């Protein structure tokens, strides 16, 4: 019996290995029954969960910083695409609530409520419409009134259940021939997390009426299902029917950017500008791409174009200051940063400006000014991991080993996706003779940035040390 059982388990493990799925029997049953389940191990270049596997040869973290979800920082903040997919609830709760990083899944519903309540002022004596007393079957038979009522329930009250009931009754009354109601049912299913049902509704609506909005909603469903290649094919089919449509071109560019295929994304953003030369997102993303490609003079032209168009905010002047500095136009650098500090709306923006001023100070060799700038960054934003890392480097130059070690540990705990704090901690530990900690930190650095040559050399040296011991 024992031999037969071992043979059976070996055959089972071999089969699982070939299929590239690693889960127990309950997990397999769940996969079979759950329509929304996706493959545990995606093929390279077909998943947003592993953006580093892109075939496009994206930028390395040494050249272009990445967000917590592992994607390169772009020229435009998009909360919907940066909603990140944390693997555990603990990681979701730990994720900072800023637009610069992946948005935690727990805050999505609250955001919808805030958007709705800001859009309309209700009656001070009570609710504008008491939804619990509405006879939805009666209103569903009045198409014009039903559509307005659905918009109110869905967008303002954020009551997806009642909105879905009304849409289902209305589409039944229309004998399933009204594409608009099918789109609304799809939106409700999407909000409820029933992506496969939403996909069916959007596809049915597209058969009845070809609309750009429906294509965009369907692509959104595919992205949430982690099927970027399917979304790209859908957008390209839409471009055949709607040639030169800016929103479709922009959608393709965003997906390529999320998959680290920056060069292809830049080409599509250029196509967007051919159709609409005032598209802020395309101009900002192309400018950002040129800046990280070591072409600050060209990036400066794009940011100046935004300034001419009337965009007047902290982020733009911050980017202008950096471009001027790296393009060696020092007369405009400090004035741009002064304007950015003046226009900063919150402490996080102020912290970003001070951090960049610290880099300018390092560039001109004034390390005391750099130290003060990084300290001011932490005054405004105490979770700024990059500032902790840079302060630690300055402390190491002064010979303050313990302070540098504490700062690096803080930086690595705040941003485990960054390789710099791990690598610096490994170097520091190796210098003071703590080889075990150095090896552990170097492994974390290699995990965050596998292509970092210095980390690989350090690990090789440490292994030689261990072999001698």
Coordinates of C-alpha atoms in Angstrom, one line a residue:
X1 CA 0.0 0.0 0.0
X2 CA 2.8 2.4 0.8
X3 CA 4.6 1.8 -2.4
X4 CA 1.4 2.3 -4.4
X5 CA 0.6 5.5 -2.5
X6 CA 4.1 6.9 -3.2
X7 CA 3.8 6.1 -6.9
X8 CA 0.4 7.8 -7.0
X9 CA 1.7 10.9 -5.3
X10 CA 4.7 11.1 -7.6
X11 CA 2.5 10.8 -10.7
X12 CA 0.3 13.5 -9.3
X13 CA 3.2 15.9 -8.5
X14 CA 4.6 15.3 -12.0
X15 CA 1.3 16.2 -13.6
X16 CA 1.0 19.3 -11.5
X17 CA 4.6 20.3 -12.4
X18 CA 3.8 20.0 -16.1
X19 CA 0.7 22.2 -15.8
X20 CA 2.6 24.8 -13.7
X21 CA -0.1 24.9 -11.0
X22 CA 0.8 24.5 -7.3
X23 CA -2.2 24.1 -5.1
X24 CA -4.1 21.6 -3.0
X25 CA -7.3 19.7 -3.9
X26 CA -9.6 22.5 -2.6
X27 CA -7.7 25.0 -4.7
X28 CA -8.2 22.8 -7.9
X29 CA -11.9 22.5 -7.1
X30 CA -12.2 26.2 -6.6
X31 CA -10.4 26.8 -10.0
X32 CA -12.9 24.5 -11.8
X33 CA -16.0 26.2 -10.2
X34 CA -14.8 29.8 -10.2
X35 CA -15.3 31.4 -13.6
X36 CA -13.2 34.5 -12.6
X37 CA -10.1 32.4 -11.7
X38 CA -7.0 32.9 -13.8
X39 CA -3.9 30.8 -14.3
X40 CA -1.5 30.9 -11.3
X41 CA 1.6 31.2 -13.4
X42 CA 1.1 33.4 -16.5
X43 CA 3.2 33.2 -19.6
X44 CA 5.9 35.9 -20.0
X45 CA 4.6 39.1 -21.4
X46 CA 0.9 38.3 -20.8
X47 CA 0.3 39.4 -17.2
X48 CA 0.2 42.7 -15.4
X49 CA 1.1 40.9 -12.1
X50 CA 4.7 40.3 -13.4
X51 CA 5.5 43.4 -15.4
X52 CA 9.2 42.6 -15.4
X53 CA 8.5 39.6 -17.7
X54 CA 7.7 41.9 -20.6
X55 CA 9.3 41.2 -24.0
X56 CA 9.8 44.9 -24.6
X57 CA 12.9 45.2 -22.5
X58 CA 11.6 47.8 -20.1
X59 CA 13.7 50.3 -18.1
X60 CA 15.6 49.0 -15.1
X61 CA 15.0 50.4 -11.5
X62 CA 18.5 51.8 -11.7
X63 CA 17.4 54.2 -14.4
X64 CA 13.7 54.7 -13.8
X65 CA 12.1 54.3 -10.3
X66 CA 9.2 51.8 -9.9
X67 CA 6.0 51.9 -7.9
X68 CA 5.1 49.3 -5.2
X69 CA 3.2 47.3 -7.8
X70 CA 6.5 46.9 -9.8
X71 CA 5.7 49.3 -12.7
X72 CA 7.8 52.2 -13.9
X73 CA 6.7 55.6 -12.7
X74 CA 4.9 57.3 -15.6
X75 CA 4.3 61.0 -16.4
X76 CA 0.7 60.8 -15.4
X77 CA -1.1 59.7 -12.2
X78 CA -3.8 57.2 -13.0
X79 CA -5.5 55.8 -9.9
X80 CA -7.6 53.3 -11.8
X81 CA -4.5 51.6 -13.4
X82 CA -2.4 51.8 -10.3
X83 CA -4.9 49.9 -8.2
X84 CA -2.3 47.1 -7.8
X85 CA -3.2 43.6 -6.9
X86 CA -1.8 42.9 -3.4
X87 CA -1.3 39.2 -2.8
X88 CA -2.4 39.4 0.8
X89 CA -4.9 41.5 2.8
X90 CA -2.0 42.5 5.2
X91 CA -0.1 43.9 2.2
X92 CA -3.2 45.7 1.0
X93 CA -3.7 47.4 4.4
X94 CA 0.0 48.3 4.7
X95 CA 0.0 50.0 1.2
X96 CA 0.2 53.8 1.6
X97 CA -2.9 55.8 0.6
X98 CA -1.2 57.9 -2.0
X99 CA -1.7 58.1 -5.8
X100 CA 2.1 57.6 -6.3
X101 CA 1.8 53.9 -5.2
X102 CA -0.6 51.1 -5.7
X103 CA -4.0 51.9 -4.2
X104 CA -5.2 49.4 -1.5
X105 CA -8.2 47.3 -2.4
X106 CA -10.0 48.2 0.8
X107 CA -10.4 51.9 -0.1
X108 CA -12.2 51.3 -3.5
X109 CA -15.8 51.3 -2.2
X110 CA -15.2 54.4 0.0
X111 CA -13.8 56.3 -3.0
X112 CA -17.0 55.6 -5.0
X113 CA -19.1 57.0 -2.2
X114 CA -17.1 60.1 -2.0
X115 CA -17.3 60.7 -5.7
X116 CA -21.1 60.3 -5.5
X117 CA -21.8 62.5 -2.5
X118 CA -19.7 65.3 -4.0
X119 CA -21.7 65.3 -7.2
X120 CA -25.0 66.5 -5.8
X121 CA -26.3 68.2 -2.7
X122 CA -29.2 66.4 -1.0
X123 CA -32.2 67.9 0.7
X124 CA -31.3 69.0 4.2
X125 CA -34.6 67.6 5.6
X126 CA -33.8 64.1 4.3
X127 CA -32.7 62.1 1.3
X128 CA -33.5 63.4 -2.1
X129 CA -35.1 60.1 -3.1
X130 CA -36.0 57.3 -0.6
X131 CA -34.9 54.2 -2.6
X132 CA -36.4 51.7 -0.2
X133 CA -39.9 53.0 -1.1
X134 CA -39.5 53.1 -4.9
X135 CA -41.5 50.7 -7.0
X136 CA -38.8 49.8 -9.5
X137 CA -41.1 47.7 -11.7
X138 CA -43.3 50.7 -12.2
X139 CA -40.5 53.1 -13.2
X140 CA -38.8 50.5 -15.4
X141 CA -41.7 50.8 -17.8
X142 CA -41.0 54.5 -18.4
X143 CA -37.7 54.4 -20.4
X144 CA -36.8 58.1 -20.1
X145 CA -37.5 58.4 -16.4
X146 CA -35.8 55.0 -15.7
X147 CA -32.5 56.1 -17.3
X148 CA -32.3 59.2 -15.2
X149 CA -33.3 57.3 -12.1
X150 CA -30.6 54.7 -12.8
X151 CA -27.9 57.3 -13.2
X152 CA -28.9 58.8 -9.8
X153 CA -29.0 55.5 -8.0
X154 CA -25.7 54.2 -9.5
X155 CA -23.6 57.4 -9.5
X156 CA -24.9 59.4 -6.5
X157 CA -26.3 56.9 -4.1
X158 CA -23.8 54.1 -5.0
X159 CA -26.5 51.5 -4.4
X160 CA -25.4 48.9 -6.9
X161 CA -28.0 46.3 -5.9
X162 CA -31.0 48.6 -6.5
X163 CA -29.4 50.0 -9.7
X164 CA -28.9 46.4 -11.0
X165 CA -32.6 45.5 -10.2
X166 CA -33.9 48.5 -12.0
X167 CA -31.6 47.8 -15.1
X168 CA -32.7 44.2 -15.2
X169 CA -36.4 45.1 -15.1
X170 CA -35.9 47.9 -17.7
X171 CA -34.0 45.7 -20.2
X172 CA -36.7 43.0 -19.8
X173 CA -39.3 45.7 -20.6
X174 CA -37.3 46.7 -23.7
X175 CA -37.3 43.0 -24.8
X176 CA -33.5 42.9 -24.5
X177 CA -33.1 45.1 -27.5
X178 CA -31.8 48.3 -25.8
X179 CA -27.9 48.2 -25.8
X180 CA -27.8 51.1 -23.2
X181 CA -29.3 49.0 -20.5
X182 CA -27.0 46.1 -21.2
X183 CA -24.0 48.4 -20.7
X184 CA -25.5 49.6 -17.4
X185 CA -26.0 46.0 -16.2
X186 CA -22.4 45.3 -17.2
X187 CA -21.2 48.3 -15.1
X188 CA -23.1 47.0 -12.1
X189 CA -21.6 43.5 -12.5
X190 CA -18.2 45.1 -12.8
X191 CA -18.7 47.0 -9.6
X192 CA -19.8 43.8 -7.8
X193 CA -16.8 41.9 -9.0
X194 CA -18.7 39.6 -11.4
X195 CA -16.3 40.2 -14.3
X196 CA -17.4 37.3 -16.5
X197 CA -21.1 38.3 -16.3
X198 CA -20.0 41.9 -17.1
X199 CA -18.0 40.6 -20.1
X200 CA -21.1 38.9 -21.5
X201 CA -23.3 42.0 -21.1
X202 CA -20.7 44.3 -22.8
X203 CA -20.2 41.8 -25.7
X204 CA -24.0 41.6 -26.2
X205 CA -24.2 45.4 -26.2
X206 CA -21.4 45.7 -28.8
X207 CA -23.2 43.3 -31.1
X208 CA -26.3 45.6 -31.0
X209 CA -24.5 48.9 -31.1
X210 CA -20.8 49.6 -31.8
X211 CA -19.7 52.2 -29.2
X212 CA -16.3 53.4 -28.0
X213 CA -17.5 53.6 -24.4
X214 CA -18.5 49.9 -24.4
X215 CA -15.1 48.9 -25.8
X216 CA -13.4 50.8 -23.0
X217 CA -15.6 49.2 -20.4
X218 CA -14.9 45.7 -21.8
X219 CA -11.2 46.4 -21.9
X220 CA -11.4 47.4 -18.2
X221 CA -12.9 44.0 -17.4
X222 CA -10.1 42.2 -19.2
X223 CA -7.5 44.3 -17.4
X224 CA -9.1 43.4 -14.0
X225 CA -9.0 39.7 -15.1
X226 CA -5.3 40.2 -15.8
X227 CA -5.6 39.7 -19.6
X228 CA -3.8 42.6 -21.1
X229 CA -3.2 40.9 -24.4
X230 CA -6.9 40.4 -24.9
X231 CA -7.5 44.0 -24.0
X232 CA -4.9 45.1 -26.6
X233 CA -6.6 43.0 -29.3
X234 CA -9.9 44.5 -28.4
X235 CA -8.6 48.1 -28.6
X236 CA -7.0 47.3 -32.0
X237 CA -10.2 45.9 -33.3
X238 CA -11.9 49.0 -32.1
X239 CA -9.4 51.2 -34.0
X240 CA -10.4 49.4 -37.2
X241 CA -14.0 50.5 -36.7
X242 CA -13.1 53.9 -35.2
X243 CA -9.8 55.0 -36.9
X244 CA -7.8 57.6 -34.9
X245 CA -10.0 57.4 -31.8
X246 CA -7.8 59.1 -29.1
X247 CA -9.2 57.1 -26.1
X248 CA -8.5 53.8 -27.7
X249 CA -4.9 54.8 -28.7
X250 CA -4.4 56.1 -25.2
X251 CA -5.7 52.8 -23.7
X252 CA -3.2 50.8 -25.8
X253 CA -0.4 53.1 -24.7
X254 CA -1.3 52.7 -21.0
X255 CA -1.3 48.9 -21.3
X256 CA 2.1 48.8 -23.0
X257 CA 3.4 51.2 -20.3
X258 CA 2.1 48.9 -17.5
X259 CA 3.8 45.9 -19.1
X260 CA 7.1 47.8 -19.2
X261 CA 7.2 48.1 -23.0
X262 CA 8.0 51.8 -22.8
X263 CA 9.2 52.2 -26.4
X264 CA 5.9 50.9 -27.9
X265 CA 3.9 53.0 -25.4
X266 CA 5.8 56.1 -26.6
X267 CA 4.9 55.4 -30.2
X268 CA 1.2 55.1 -29.4
X269 CA 1.4 58.3 -27.3
X270 CA 2.9 60.0 -30.4
X271 CA -0.1 58.7 -32.4
X272 CA -2.4 60.3 -29.8
X273 CA -0.7 63.6 -30.3
X274 CA -1.1 63.4 -34.1
X275 CA -4.9 63.2 -33.5
X276 CA -5.0 65.6 -30.5
X277 CA -1.9 67.8 -29.9
X278 CA -3.3 69.1 -26.6
X279 CA -3.6 65.7 -24.9
X280 CA -2.0 66.4 -21.5
X281 CA -1.4 62.7 -20.6
X282 CA 0.4 61.9 -23.8
X283 CA 2.6 65.0 -23.6
X284 CA 3.5 64.3 -19.9
X285 CA 4.3 60.6 -20.5
X286 CA 6.5 61.3 -23.6
X287 CA 8.3 64.0 -21.6
X288 CA 8.8 61.6 -18.7
X289 CA 10.1 58.9 -21.1
X290 CA 12.6 61.3 -22.7
X291 CA 13.8 62.5 -19.2
X292 CA 14.5 58.9 -18.1
X293 CA 16.1 58.2 -21.5
X294 CA 18.8 60.8 -20.6
X295 CA 17.3 63.4 -22.9
X296 CA 16.4 66.3 -20.5
X297 CA 16.5 69.0 -23.2
X298 CA 13.8 67.2 -25.2
X299 CA 11.7 66.5 -22.1
X300 CA 12.0 70.2 -21.3
X301 CA 10.3 71.1 -24.6
X302 CA 7.3 68.8 -23.8
X303 CA 6.9 70.3 -20.3
X304 CA 7.1 73.8 -21.7
X305 CA 4.4 72.9 -24.1
X306 CA 2.2 71.9 -21.1
X307 CA 3.0 75.3 -19.5
X308 CA 1.9 77.1 -22.7
X309 CA -1.4 75.1 -22.6
X310 CA -2.2 76.5 -19.2
X311 CA -1.3 73.6 -16.9
X312 CA 0.0 75.4 -13.8
X313 CA 0.7 73.1 -10.9
X314 CA 3.4 72.0 -8.5
X315 CA 4.2 68.8 -10.4
X316 CA 4.9 70.6 -13.7
X317 CA 7.3 73.2 -12.1
X318 CA 9.0 70.3 -10.2
X319 CA 9.6 68.5 -13.5
X320 CA 10.7 71.7 -15.2
X321 CA 13.3 72.3 -12.4
X322 CA 14.7 68.8 -12.8
X323 CA 14.9 69.1 -16.6
X324 CA 16.6 72.5 -16.3
X325 CA 19.2 71.1 -13.8
X326 CA 20.1 68.0 -15.9
X327 CA 20.1 70.1 -19.1
X328 CA 22.6 72.5 -17.3
X329 CA 20.2 75.5 -17.5
X330 CA 21.0 76.5 -13.9
X331 CA 19.5 80.0 -14.1
X332 CA 15.9 78.5 -14.3
X333 CA 16.4 75.5 -11.8
X334 CA 15.9 77.2 -8.5
X335 CA 13.2 79.6 -9.6
X336 CA 11.2 76.6 -10.9
X337 CA 11.5 74.8 -7.6
X338 CA 10.5 77.9 -5.7
X339 CA 7.4 78.1 -7.8
X340 CA 6.7 74.4 -7.2
X341 CA 7.0 74.9 -3.4
X342 CA 4.6 77.9 -3.7
X343 CA 2.0 75.9 -5.7
X344 CA 2.3 72.7 -3.5
X345 CA -1.2 71.8 -2.2
X346 CA -0.3 69.2 0.4
X347 CA 2.7 68.0 2.4
X348 CA 3.4 65.1 0.1
X349 CA 4.0 67.4 -2.9
X350 CA 6.2 69.7 -0.7
X351 CA 8.2 66.6 0.3
X352 CA 8.7 65.7 -3.4
X353 CA 10.1 69.1 -4.2
X354 CA 12.5 69.2 -1.2
X355 CA 13.7 65.7 -2.1
X356 CA 14.5 66.8 -5.7
X357 CA 16.2 69.9 -4.3
X358 CA 18.3 67.6 -2.2
X359 CA 19.4 65.8 -5.4
X360 CA 20.3 69.2 -7.0
X361 CA 22.4 70.0 -3.9
X362 CA 24.2 66.6 -4.2
X363 CA 24.8 67.4 -7.9
X364 CA 26.5 70.7 -7.1
X365 CA 28.5 69.2 -4.2
X366 CA 26.9 71.0 -1.3
X367 CA 26.3 68.0 1.0
X368 CA 25.2 70.2 4.0
X369 CA 22.4 71.7 1.9
X370 CA 21.5 68.2 0.7
X371 CA 21.3 66.9 4.3
X372 CA 19.0 69.8 5.2
X373 CA 16.8 69.2 2.1
X374 CA 16.3 65.5 2.9
X375 CA 15.5 66.3 6.5
X376 CA 12.9 68.8 5.3
X377 CA 11.5 66.0 3.1
X378 CA 11.0 63.8 6.2
X379 CA 9.4 66.7 8.1
X380 CA 6.7 66.9 5.4
X381 CA 6.4 63.2 4.7
X382 CA 7.7 60.8 7.4
X383 CA 7.2 57.7 5.1
X384 CA 9.6 58.9 2.3
X385 CA 11.8 55.8 1.9
X386 CA 14.1 57.4 -0.7
X387 CA 15.0 60.3 1.6
X388 CA 15.9 57.8 4.4
X389 CA 18.2 56.0 2.0
X390 CA 19.9 59.1 0.8
X391 CA 20.3 60.4 4.4
X392 CA 21.9 57.1 5.3
X393 CA 24.4 57.5 2.5
X394 CA 25.3 61.0 3.8
X395 CA 25.7 59.6 7.3
X396 CA 28.0 56.9 6.0
X397 CA 30.2 59.6 4.4
X398 CA 30.4 61.3 7.8
X399 CA 31.3 57.9 9.5
X400 CA 28.1 57.6 11.5
X401 CA 27.6 53.9 11.0
X402 CA 24.8 53.2 13.5
X403 CA 22.7 56.1 12.3
X404 CA 23.2 55.0 8.7
X405 CA 22.2 51.4 9.6
X406 CA 19.0 52.6 11.4
X407 CA 18.0 54.8 8.4
X408 CA 18.6 52.0 5.9
X409 CA 16.5 49.6 8.0
X410 CA 13.7 52.2 8.0
X411 CA 13.9 52.7 4.3
X412 CA 13.9 49.0 3.5
X413 CA 10.8 48.4 5.7
X414 CA 8.9 51.3 4.2
X415 CA 9.7 50.3 0.6
X416 CA 10.7 46.6 0.2
X417 CA 10.4 47.0 -3.6
X418 CA 13.4 49.3 -3.7
X419 CA 16.8 47.7 -4.2
X420 CA 19.0 50.7 -3.0
X421 CA 18.4 50.4 0.8
X422 CA 19.0 46.6 0.7
X423 CA 22.2 47.0 -1.3
X424 CA 23.5 49.9 0.9
X425 CA 22.7 47.9 4.0
X426 CA 24.6 44.9 2.6
X427 CA 27.6 47.0 1.8
X428 CA 27.6 48.6 5.3
X429 CA 27.2 45.3 7.0
X430 CA 30.0 43.8 4.9
X431 CA 32.3 46.7 5.9
X432 CA 31.8 46.2 9.6
X433 CA 32.2 42.4 9.3
X434 CA 28.5 41.3 9.8
X435 CA 28.6 38.9 6.8
X436 CA 25.3 37.1 7.6
X437 CA 23.2 40.3 7.6
X438 CA 25.1 41.5 4.5
X439 CA 24.2 38.3 2.6
X440 CA 20.5 38.4 3.6
X441 CA 20.3 42.1 2.5
X442 CA 22.1 41.4 -0.7
X443 CA 19.6 38.6 -1.5
X444 CA 16.7 41.0 -1.0
X445 CA 18.4 43.5 -3.3
X446 CA 18.8 40.8 -6.0
X447 CA 15.1 39.9 -5.6
X448 CA 14.1 43.5 -6.0
X449 CA 16.4 44.1 -9.0
X450 CA 17.8 40.9 -10.5
X451 CA 20.0 42.7 -13.1
X452 CA 22.0 44.7 -10.6
X453 CA 25.7 43.9 -11.3
X454 CA 27.1 45.3 -8.0
X455 CA 24.7 43.1 -6.0
X456 CA 25.7 40.0 -7.9
X457 CA 29.4 40.8 -7.3
X458 CA 28.8 41.3 -3.6
X459 CA 27.0 38.0 -3.3
X460 CA 29.8 36.3 -5.1
X461 CA 32.4 37.8 -2.7
X462 CA 30.3 36.8 0.3
X463 CA 30.0 33.2 -1.0
X464 CA 33.8 33.0 -1.3
X465 CA 34.1 34.3 2.3
X466 CA 31.7 31.6 3.5
X467 CA 33.5 28.9 1.5
X468 CA 36.8 29.9 3.1
X469 CA 35.2 29.7 6.6

